[in-house]
Coordinates of C-alpha atoms in Angstrom, one line a residue:
X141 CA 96.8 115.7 61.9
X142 CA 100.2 114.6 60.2
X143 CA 100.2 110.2 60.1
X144 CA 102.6 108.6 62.4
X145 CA 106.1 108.9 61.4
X146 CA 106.2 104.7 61.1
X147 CA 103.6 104.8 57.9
X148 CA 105.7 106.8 56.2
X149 CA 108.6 105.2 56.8
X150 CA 106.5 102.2 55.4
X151 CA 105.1 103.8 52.8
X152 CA 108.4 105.0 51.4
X153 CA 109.4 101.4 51.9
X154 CA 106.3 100.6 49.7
X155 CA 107.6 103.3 47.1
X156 CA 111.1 102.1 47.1
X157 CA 110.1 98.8 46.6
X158 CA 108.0 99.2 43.5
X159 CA 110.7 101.2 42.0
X160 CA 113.8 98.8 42.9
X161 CA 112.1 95.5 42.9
X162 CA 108.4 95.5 41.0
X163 CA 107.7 92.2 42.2
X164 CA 105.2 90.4 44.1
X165 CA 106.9 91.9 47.2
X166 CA 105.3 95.3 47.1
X167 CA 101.8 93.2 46.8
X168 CA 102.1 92.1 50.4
X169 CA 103.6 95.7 51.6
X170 CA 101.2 97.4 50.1
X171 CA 98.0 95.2 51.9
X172 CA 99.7 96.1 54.8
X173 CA 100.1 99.4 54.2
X174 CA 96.7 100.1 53.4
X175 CA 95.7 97.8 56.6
X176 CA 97.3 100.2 58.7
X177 CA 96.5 103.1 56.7
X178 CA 92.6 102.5 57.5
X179 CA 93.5 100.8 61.3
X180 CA 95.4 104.7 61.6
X181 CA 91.9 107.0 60.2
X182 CA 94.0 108.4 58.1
X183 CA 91.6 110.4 55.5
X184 CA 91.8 110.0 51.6
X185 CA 93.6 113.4 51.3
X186 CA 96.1 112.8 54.2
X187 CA 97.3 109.5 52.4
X188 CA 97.8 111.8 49.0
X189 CA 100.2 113.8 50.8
X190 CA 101.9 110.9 52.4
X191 CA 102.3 109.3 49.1
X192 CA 103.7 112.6 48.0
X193 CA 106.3 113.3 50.8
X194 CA 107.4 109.9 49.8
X195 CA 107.9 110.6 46.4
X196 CA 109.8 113.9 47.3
X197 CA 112.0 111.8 49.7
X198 CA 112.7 108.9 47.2
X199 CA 114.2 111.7 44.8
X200 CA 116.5 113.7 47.4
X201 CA 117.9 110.2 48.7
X202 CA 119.0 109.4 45.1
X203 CA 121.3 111.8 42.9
X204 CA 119.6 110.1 39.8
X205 CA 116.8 112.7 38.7
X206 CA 115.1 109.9 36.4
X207 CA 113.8 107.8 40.1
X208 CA 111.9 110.8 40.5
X209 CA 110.2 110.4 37.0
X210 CA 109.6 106.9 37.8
X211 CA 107.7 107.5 41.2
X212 CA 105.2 109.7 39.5
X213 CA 104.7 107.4 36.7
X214 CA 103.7 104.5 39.2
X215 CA 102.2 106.7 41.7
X216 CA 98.7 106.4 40.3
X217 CA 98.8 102.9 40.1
X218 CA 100.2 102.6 43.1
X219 CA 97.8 105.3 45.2
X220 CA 95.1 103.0 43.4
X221 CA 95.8 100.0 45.0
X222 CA 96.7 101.2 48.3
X223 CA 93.1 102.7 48.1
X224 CA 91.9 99.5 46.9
X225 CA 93.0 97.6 49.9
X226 CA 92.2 99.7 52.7
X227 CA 88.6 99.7 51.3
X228 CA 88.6 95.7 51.2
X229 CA 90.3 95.6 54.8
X230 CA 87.6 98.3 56.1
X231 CA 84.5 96.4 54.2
X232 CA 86.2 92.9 56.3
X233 CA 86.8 94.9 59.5
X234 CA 83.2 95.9 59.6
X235 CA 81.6 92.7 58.8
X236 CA 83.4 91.0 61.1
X237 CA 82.1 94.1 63.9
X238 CA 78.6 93.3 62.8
X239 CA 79.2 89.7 62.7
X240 CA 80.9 90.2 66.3
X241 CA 77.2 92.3 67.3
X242 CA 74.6 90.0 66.1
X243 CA 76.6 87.1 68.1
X244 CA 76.9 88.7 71.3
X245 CA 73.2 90.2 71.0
X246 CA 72.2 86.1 70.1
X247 CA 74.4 85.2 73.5
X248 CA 73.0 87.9 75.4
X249 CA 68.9 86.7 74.6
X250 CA 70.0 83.3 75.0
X251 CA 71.5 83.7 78.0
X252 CA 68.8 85.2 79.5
X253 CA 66.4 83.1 78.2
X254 CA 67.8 80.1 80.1
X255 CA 68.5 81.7 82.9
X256 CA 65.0 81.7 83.9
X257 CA 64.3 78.1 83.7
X258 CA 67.0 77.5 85.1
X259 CA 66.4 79.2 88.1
X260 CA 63.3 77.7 88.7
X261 CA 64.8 74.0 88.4
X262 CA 66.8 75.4 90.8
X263 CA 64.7 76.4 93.6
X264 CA 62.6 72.8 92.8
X265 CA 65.9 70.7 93.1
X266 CA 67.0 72.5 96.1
X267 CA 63.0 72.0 97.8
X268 CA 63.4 68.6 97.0
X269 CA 66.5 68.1 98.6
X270 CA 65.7 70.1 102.0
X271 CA 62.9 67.8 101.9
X272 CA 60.2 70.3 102.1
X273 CA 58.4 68.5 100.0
X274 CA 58.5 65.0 101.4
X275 CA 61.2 62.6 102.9
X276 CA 63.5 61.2 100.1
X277 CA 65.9 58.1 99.8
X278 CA 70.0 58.2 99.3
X279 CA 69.6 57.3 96.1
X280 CA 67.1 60.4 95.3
X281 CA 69.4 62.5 96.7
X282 CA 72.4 61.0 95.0
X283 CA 71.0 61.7 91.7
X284 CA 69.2 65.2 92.9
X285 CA 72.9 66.4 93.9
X286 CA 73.9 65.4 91.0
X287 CA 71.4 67.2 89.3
X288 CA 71.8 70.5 91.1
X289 CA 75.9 69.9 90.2
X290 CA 75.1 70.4 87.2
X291 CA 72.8 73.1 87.2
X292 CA 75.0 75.0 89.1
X293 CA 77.5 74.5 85.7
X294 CA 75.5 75.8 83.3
X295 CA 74.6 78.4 85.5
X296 CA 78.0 79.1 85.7
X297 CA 78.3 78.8 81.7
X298 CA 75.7 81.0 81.5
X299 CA 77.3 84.2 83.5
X300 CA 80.7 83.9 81.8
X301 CA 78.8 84.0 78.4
X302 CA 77.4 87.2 79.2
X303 CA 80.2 88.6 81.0
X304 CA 81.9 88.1 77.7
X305 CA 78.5 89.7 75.7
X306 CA 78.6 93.0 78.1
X307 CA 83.0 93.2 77.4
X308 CA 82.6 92.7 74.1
X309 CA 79.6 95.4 73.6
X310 CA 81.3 98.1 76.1
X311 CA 78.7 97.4 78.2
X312 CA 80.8 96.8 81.6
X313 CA 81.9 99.4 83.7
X314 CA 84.2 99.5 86.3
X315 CA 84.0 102.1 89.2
X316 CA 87.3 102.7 90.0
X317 CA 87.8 103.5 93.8
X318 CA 90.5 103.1 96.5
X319 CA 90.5 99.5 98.0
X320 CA 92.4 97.1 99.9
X321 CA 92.9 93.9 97.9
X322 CA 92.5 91.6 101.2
X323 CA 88.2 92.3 101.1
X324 CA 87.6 91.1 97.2
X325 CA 90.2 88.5 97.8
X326 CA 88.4 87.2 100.8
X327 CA 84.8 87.2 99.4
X328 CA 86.2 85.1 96.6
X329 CA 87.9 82.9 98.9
X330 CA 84.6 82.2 100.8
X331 CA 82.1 81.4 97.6
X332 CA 85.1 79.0 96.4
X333 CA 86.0 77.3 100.2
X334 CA 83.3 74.4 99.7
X335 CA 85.2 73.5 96.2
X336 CA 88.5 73.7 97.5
X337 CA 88.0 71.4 100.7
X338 CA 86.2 68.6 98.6
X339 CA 90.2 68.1 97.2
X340 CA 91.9 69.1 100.4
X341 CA 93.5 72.2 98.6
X342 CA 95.1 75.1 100.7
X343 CA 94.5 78.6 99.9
X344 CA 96.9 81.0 101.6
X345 CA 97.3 85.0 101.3
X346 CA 100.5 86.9 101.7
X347 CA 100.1 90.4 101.6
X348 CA 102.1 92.7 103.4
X349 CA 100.6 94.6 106.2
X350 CA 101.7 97.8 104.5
X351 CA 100.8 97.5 101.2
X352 CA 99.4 100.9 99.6
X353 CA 95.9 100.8 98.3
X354 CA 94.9 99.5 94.7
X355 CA 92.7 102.0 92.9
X356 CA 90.0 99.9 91.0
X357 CA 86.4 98.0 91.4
X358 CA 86.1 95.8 94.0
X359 CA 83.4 93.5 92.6
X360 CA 85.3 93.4 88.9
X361 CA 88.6 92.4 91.2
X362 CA 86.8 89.9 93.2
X363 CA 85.2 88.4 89.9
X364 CA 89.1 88.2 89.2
X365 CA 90.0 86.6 91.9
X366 CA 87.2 84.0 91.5
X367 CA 88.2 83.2 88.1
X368 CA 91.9 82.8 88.9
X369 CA 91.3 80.8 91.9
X370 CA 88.3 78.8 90.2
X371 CA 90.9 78.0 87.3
X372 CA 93.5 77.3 89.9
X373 CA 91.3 74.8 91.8
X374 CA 90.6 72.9 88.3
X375 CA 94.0 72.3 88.0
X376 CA 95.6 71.5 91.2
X377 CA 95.7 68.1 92.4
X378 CA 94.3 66.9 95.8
X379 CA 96.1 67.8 98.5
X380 CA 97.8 70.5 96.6
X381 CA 98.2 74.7 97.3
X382 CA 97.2 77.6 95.9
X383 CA 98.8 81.2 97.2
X384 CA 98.1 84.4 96.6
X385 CA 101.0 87.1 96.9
X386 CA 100.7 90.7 96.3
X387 CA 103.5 93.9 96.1
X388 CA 104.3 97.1 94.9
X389 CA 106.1 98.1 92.0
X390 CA 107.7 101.2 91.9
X391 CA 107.7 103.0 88.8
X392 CA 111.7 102.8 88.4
X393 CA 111.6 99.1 88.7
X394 CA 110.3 98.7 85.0
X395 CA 113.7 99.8 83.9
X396 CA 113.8 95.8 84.9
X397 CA 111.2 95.0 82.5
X398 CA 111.5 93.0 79.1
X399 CA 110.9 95.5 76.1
X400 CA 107.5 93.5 75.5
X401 CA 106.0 94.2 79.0
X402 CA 107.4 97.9 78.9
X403 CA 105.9 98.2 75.1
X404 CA 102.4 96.8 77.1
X405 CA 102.7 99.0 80.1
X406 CA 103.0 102.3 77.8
X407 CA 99.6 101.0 76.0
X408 CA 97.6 100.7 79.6
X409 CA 96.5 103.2 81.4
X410 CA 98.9 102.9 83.8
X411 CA 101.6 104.4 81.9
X412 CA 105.6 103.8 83.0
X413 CA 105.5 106.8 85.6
X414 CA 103.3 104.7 88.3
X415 CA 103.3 102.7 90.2
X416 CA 101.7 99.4 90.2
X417 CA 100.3 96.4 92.6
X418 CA 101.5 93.1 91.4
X419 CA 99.1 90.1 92.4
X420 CA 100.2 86.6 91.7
X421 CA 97.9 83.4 91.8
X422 CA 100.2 80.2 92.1
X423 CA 99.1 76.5 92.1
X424 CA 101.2 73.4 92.7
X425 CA 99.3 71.9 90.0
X426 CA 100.3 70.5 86.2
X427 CA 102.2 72.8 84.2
X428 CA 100.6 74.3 81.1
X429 CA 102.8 73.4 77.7
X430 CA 105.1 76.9 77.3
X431 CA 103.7 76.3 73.4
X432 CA 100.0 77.4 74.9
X433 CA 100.9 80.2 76.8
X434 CA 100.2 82.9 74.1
X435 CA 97.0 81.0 73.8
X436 CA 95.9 80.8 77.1
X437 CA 94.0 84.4 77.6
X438 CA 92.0 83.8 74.4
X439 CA 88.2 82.8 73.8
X440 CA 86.9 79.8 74.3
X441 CA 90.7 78.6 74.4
X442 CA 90.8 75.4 76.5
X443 CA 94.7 73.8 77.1
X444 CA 95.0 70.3 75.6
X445 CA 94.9 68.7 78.9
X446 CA 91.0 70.1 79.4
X447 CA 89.9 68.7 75.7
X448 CA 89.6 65.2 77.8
X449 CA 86.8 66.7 79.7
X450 CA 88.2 65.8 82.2
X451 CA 88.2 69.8 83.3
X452 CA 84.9 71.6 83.3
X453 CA 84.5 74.8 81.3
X454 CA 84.1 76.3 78.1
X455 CA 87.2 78.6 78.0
X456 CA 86.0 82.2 78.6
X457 CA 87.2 82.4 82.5
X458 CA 90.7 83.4 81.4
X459 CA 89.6 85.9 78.6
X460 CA 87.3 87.4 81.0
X461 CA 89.9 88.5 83.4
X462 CA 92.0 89.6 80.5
X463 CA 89.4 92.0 79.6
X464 CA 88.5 93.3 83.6
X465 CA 92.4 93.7 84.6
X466 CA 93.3 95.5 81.0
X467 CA 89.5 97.5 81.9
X468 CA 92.1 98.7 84.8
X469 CA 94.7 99.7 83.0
X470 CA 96.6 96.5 83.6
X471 CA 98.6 93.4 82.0
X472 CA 98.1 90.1 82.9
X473 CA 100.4 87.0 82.5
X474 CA 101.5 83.8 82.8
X475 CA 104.3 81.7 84.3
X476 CA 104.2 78.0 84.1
X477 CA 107.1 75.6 85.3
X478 CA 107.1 71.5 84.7
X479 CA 106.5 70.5 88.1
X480 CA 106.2 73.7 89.9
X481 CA 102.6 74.7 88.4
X482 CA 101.7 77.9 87.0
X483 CA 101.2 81.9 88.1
X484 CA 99.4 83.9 86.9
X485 CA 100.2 88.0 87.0
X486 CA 98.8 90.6 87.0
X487 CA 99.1 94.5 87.4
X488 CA 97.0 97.3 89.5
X489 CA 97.5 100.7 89.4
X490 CA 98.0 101.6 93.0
X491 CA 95.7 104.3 94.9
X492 CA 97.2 108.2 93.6
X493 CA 94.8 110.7 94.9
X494 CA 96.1 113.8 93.1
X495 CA 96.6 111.4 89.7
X496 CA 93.7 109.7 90.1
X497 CA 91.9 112.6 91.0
X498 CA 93.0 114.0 87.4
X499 CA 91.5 110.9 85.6
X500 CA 88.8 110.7 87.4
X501 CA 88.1 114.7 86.4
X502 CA 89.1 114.4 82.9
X503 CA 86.3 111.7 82.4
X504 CA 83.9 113.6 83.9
X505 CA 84.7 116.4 81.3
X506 CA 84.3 114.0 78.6
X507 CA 80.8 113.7 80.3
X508 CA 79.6 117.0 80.6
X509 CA 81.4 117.4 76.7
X510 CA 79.0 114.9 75.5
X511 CA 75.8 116.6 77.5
X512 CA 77.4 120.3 76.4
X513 CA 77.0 121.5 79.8
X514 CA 79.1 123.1 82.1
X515 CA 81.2 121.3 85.2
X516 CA 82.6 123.1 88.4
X517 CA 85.9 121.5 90.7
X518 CA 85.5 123.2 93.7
X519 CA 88.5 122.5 96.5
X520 CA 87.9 123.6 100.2
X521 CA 90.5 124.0 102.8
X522 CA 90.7 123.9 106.3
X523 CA 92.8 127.0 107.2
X524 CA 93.9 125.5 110.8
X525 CA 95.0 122.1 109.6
X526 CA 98.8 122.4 109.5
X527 CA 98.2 123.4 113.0
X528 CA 95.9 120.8 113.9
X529 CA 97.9 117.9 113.0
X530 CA 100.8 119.5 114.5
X531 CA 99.2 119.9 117.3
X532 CA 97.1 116.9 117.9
X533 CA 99.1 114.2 115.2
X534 CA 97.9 112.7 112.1
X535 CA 95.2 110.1 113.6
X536 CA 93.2 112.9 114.5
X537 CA 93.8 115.2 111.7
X538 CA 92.5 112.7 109.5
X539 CA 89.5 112.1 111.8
X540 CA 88.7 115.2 111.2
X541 CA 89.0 115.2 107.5
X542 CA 86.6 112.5 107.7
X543 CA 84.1 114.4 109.6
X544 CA 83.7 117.1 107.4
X545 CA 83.4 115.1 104.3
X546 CA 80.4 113.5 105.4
X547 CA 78.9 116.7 106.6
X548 CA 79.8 118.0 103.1
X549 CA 78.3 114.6 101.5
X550 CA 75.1 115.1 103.9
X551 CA 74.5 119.2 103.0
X552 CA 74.9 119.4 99.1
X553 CA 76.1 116.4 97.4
X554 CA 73.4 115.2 94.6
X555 CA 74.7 111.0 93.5
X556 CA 75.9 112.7 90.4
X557 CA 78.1 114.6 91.8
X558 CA 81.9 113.2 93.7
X559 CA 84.4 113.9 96.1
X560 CA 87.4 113.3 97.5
X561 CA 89.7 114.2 100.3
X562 CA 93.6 115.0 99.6
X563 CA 96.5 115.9 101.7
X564 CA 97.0 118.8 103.7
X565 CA 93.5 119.6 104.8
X566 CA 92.1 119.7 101.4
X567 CA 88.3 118.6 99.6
X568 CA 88.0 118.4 96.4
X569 CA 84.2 118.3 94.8
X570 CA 83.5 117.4 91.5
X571 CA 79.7 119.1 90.5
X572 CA 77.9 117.7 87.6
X573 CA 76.2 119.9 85.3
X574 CA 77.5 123.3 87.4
X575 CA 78.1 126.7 86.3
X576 CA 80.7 128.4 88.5
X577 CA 78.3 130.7 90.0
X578 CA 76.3 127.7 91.2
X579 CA 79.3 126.2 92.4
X580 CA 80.1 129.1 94.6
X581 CA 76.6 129.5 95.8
X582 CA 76.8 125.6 96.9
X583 CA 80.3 126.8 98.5
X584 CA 79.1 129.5 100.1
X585 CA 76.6 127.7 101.8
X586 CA 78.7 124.9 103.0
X587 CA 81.8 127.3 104.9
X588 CA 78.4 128.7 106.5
X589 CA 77.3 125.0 107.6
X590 CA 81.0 124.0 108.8
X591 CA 81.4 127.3 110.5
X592 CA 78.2 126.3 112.7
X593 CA 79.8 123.1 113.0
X594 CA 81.4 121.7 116.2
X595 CA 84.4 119.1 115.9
X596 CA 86.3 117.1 119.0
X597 CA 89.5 116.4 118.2
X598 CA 90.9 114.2 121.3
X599 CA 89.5 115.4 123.8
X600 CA 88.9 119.1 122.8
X601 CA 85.9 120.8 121.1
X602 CA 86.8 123.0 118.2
X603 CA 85.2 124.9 115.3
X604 CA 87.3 124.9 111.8
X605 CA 87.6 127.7 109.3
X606 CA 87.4 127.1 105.4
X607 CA 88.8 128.8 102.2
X608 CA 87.4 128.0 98.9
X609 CA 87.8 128.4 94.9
X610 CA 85.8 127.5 91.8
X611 CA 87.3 126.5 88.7
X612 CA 84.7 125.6 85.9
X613 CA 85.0 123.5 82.7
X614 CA 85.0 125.3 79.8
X615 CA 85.8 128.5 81.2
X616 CA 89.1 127.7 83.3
X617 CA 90.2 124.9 81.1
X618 CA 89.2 121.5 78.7
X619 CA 91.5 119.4 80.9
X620 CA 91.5 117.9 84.9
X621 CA 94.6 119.1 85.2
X622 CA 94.1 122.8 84.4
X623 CA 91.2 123.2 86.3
X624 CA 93.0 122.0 89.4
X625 CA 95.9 123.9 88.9
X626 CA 93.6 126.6 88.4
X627 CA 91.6 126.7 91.5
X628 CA 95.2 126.0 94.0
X629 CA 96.5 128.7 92.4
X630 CA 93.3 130.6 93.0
X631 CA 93.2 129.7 96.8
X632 CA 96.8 130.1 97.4
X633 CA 96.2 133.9 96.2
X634 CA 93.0 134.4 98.4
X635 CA 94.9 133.0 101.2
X636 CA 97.8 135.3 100.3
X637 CA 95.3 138.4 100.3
X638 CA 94.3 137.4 104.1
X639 CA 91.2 135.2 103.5

């Protein structure tokens, strides 16, 4: 592959500059250079011919044929030290990655390692306390609660460093799936309420009755919500409010955007061509200096106001809903206001079963690309289902989709394999380690099961009628996409032929 057309714009910068100025200023382009040279992948040979276009360039951009003897006469130099750098920045890069493994394997067996005991004090301090083991005086108990306070601290210390381990390792996953923010916000809610009500702090939702589904994990999202509100709770004097307000962002809305967040948004996931569920978490509590909000997201970064101790924490709560909403495809940010508090932002891609569908599929082809085995999209259709929710109205049609998913889930569905329902009467199943003919045996089998099958829809009994195609990674494409373009296209000519 060609390098990007910005390093070599920079590297006939680099060029330029050691012919027109050969001074300590093509020292620091050419670190940088070979920084992003080795950040890029670019191979030994690639850079060669990027030197070389440069050259080529240099001499049509100036009528003087004598530059062009000049660029080959520092080109070996020059090639030399661009080499020379990107080796010293890839020798730093991985020390720093193995520096990076051997602490979060130390953080991982340390935290594990006290988790135990601490468990156990736990369990004794709480005994103690419920006076199981004998009647205790208010000042046992006073010091016991105490005790368990701060138990329950470390404990908490203890969880956010190995969140942090299991981000930075790639050892967290997140199961995206269709959701309704109101549950995970509620759960967090609940294991927070007791903190909140010891400082008379409100918590209020507002989210609109008709707000579309997120697609994401609903335990990452609640540990995001915890965080958020946890931090939010620190913060906010007694007596003060915390809200949480949630909306959709269409995807023409980020014409709206600063360049910065656009830039962002094109990095995620989520791409500018979705759209998006905004969630905000606002306190009424002290304002965070506009000097620290950069600073805010990163490890073990406490604001100036929590070096007094007066504020619990070690600084990883922030950083580790960085890494779970950006695990989404999101951005997060912050907003903070002398006297009106802070809020902090952030971005969900909302539920898209035919998009997410595709991303779902293409990562399930990365799968079975690892494994080298074959994987099988199979989509079903109910032939009467125009006719059905014509006839009986979308409550019911729906019903019914329902119905025969979880006969489908209950027939031939192994764990590793998925499926989804989409529009118009449609199944999709996504079969692990399945050649086609496999796939259509399992087919087969299933319009045979359904056909037996008898549905009530209102108050009417009726029996449905299913089409089906295969389409199977490698043979019918590399891609998600392809493979469900192939098998529509596949059903709408069987349906066309009077299947």
């Amino acid at each position: 592959m060609m390098a990007e057309k910005s390093i070599q714009d920079r590297h006939f910068g680099l060029l330029k500059a050691y012919v027109f100025r050969p001074d300590d200023e093509q020292l620091a382009l050419a670190a940088e250079l070979g920084r992003e040279l080795v950040l890029a992948d670019i191979p030994a040979e690639e850079i060669a011919e990027v030197h070389e276009q440069a050259i080529h360039r240099l001499a049509q951009e100036s009528p003087d044929i004598k530059l062009l003897d000049v660029a080959h006469l520092i080109s070996a130099p020059l090639m030399e030290m661009l080499m020379a750098y990107g080796l010293a920045f890839r020798e730093r890069e991985e020390a720093l990655r193995e520096s990076d493994r051997i602490k979060s394997e130390f953080i991982s067996v340390v935290g594990h390692e006290l988790r135990t005991p601490l468990t156990s004090m736990k369990n004794a301090v709480d005994i103690i306390l419920g006076e199981m083991a004998g009647a205790i005086n208010e000042d046992q108990r006073r010091f016991l609660s105490m005790v368990d306070r701060n138990i329950d601290r470390l404990s908490g210390i203890i969880s956010d460093l190995l969140d942090i381990s299991r981000i930075e390792s790639g050892r967290i996953k997140i199961e995206l799936r269709p959701l309704d923010l109101d549950a995970p916000f509620d759960r967090a809610m609940a294991s927070l309420k007791s903190r909140a009500k010891e400082k008379s702090i409100s918590i209020h939702k507002e989210i609109p009755s008709d707000l579309p589904q997120a697609y994401g994990d609903s335990d990452k999202i609640e540990q995001i919500f915890i965080n958020l509100l946890d931090n939010a709770i620190k913060f906010t004097p007694e007596g003060g409010k915390i809200c949480l307000t949630a909306r959709l962002v269409r995807s023409e809305e980020f014409a709206l955007h600063s360049k910065k967040q656009v830039e962002e948004l094109r990095t995620n996931d989520c791409g500018l061509d979705r759209n998006l569920i905004e969630v905000s978490v606002a306190d009424s509590g002290a304002s965070i200096p506009s000097y620290e909000l950069e600073k805010i997201f990163d490890r073990f970064y406490q604001v100036e106001r929590s070096l007094t101790r007066e504020i619990e924490g070690i600084g990883l709560g922030l950083s580790i809903v960085k890494s779970l909403v950006e695990g989404h495809g999101g951005r997060i940010w912050v907003e903070s206001e002398q006297g009106k508090g802070s809020k902090f932002t952030f971005t969900l891609p909302e539920y898209n079963p035919e998009r997410d569908l595709k991303d779902c599929l293409d990562k399930e082809i990365a799968g079975a690309v690892e494994k080298g085995a074959a994987l099988s999209l199979t989509l079903l259709k109910i032939e009467q289902f125009e006719y059905i929710e014509e006839t009986y109205g979308e409550v019911e049609a729906l019903k019914l989709m329902d119905e025969v998913k979880q006969v489908i889930q209950d027939t031939v569905l192994r764990t590793t394999d998925m499926i989804e329902t989409l529009a118009l009467g449609r199944t999709i199943m996504i079969l692990s380690d399945t050649s086609k003919k496999g796939a259509f045996v399992l087919g087969n089998r299933l319009k045979e099961v359904l056909s037996k099958q008898t549905f009530t829809i209102g108050n009417e009994s009726i029996k449905i009628n299913i089409v089906l195609e295969v389409a199977t990674y490698p043979d019918d494409g590399v891609a998600g996409e392809e493979l469900i373009k192939k098998a529509q296209s596949a059903l709408a000519d069987e349906r066309l032929n009077g299947f």
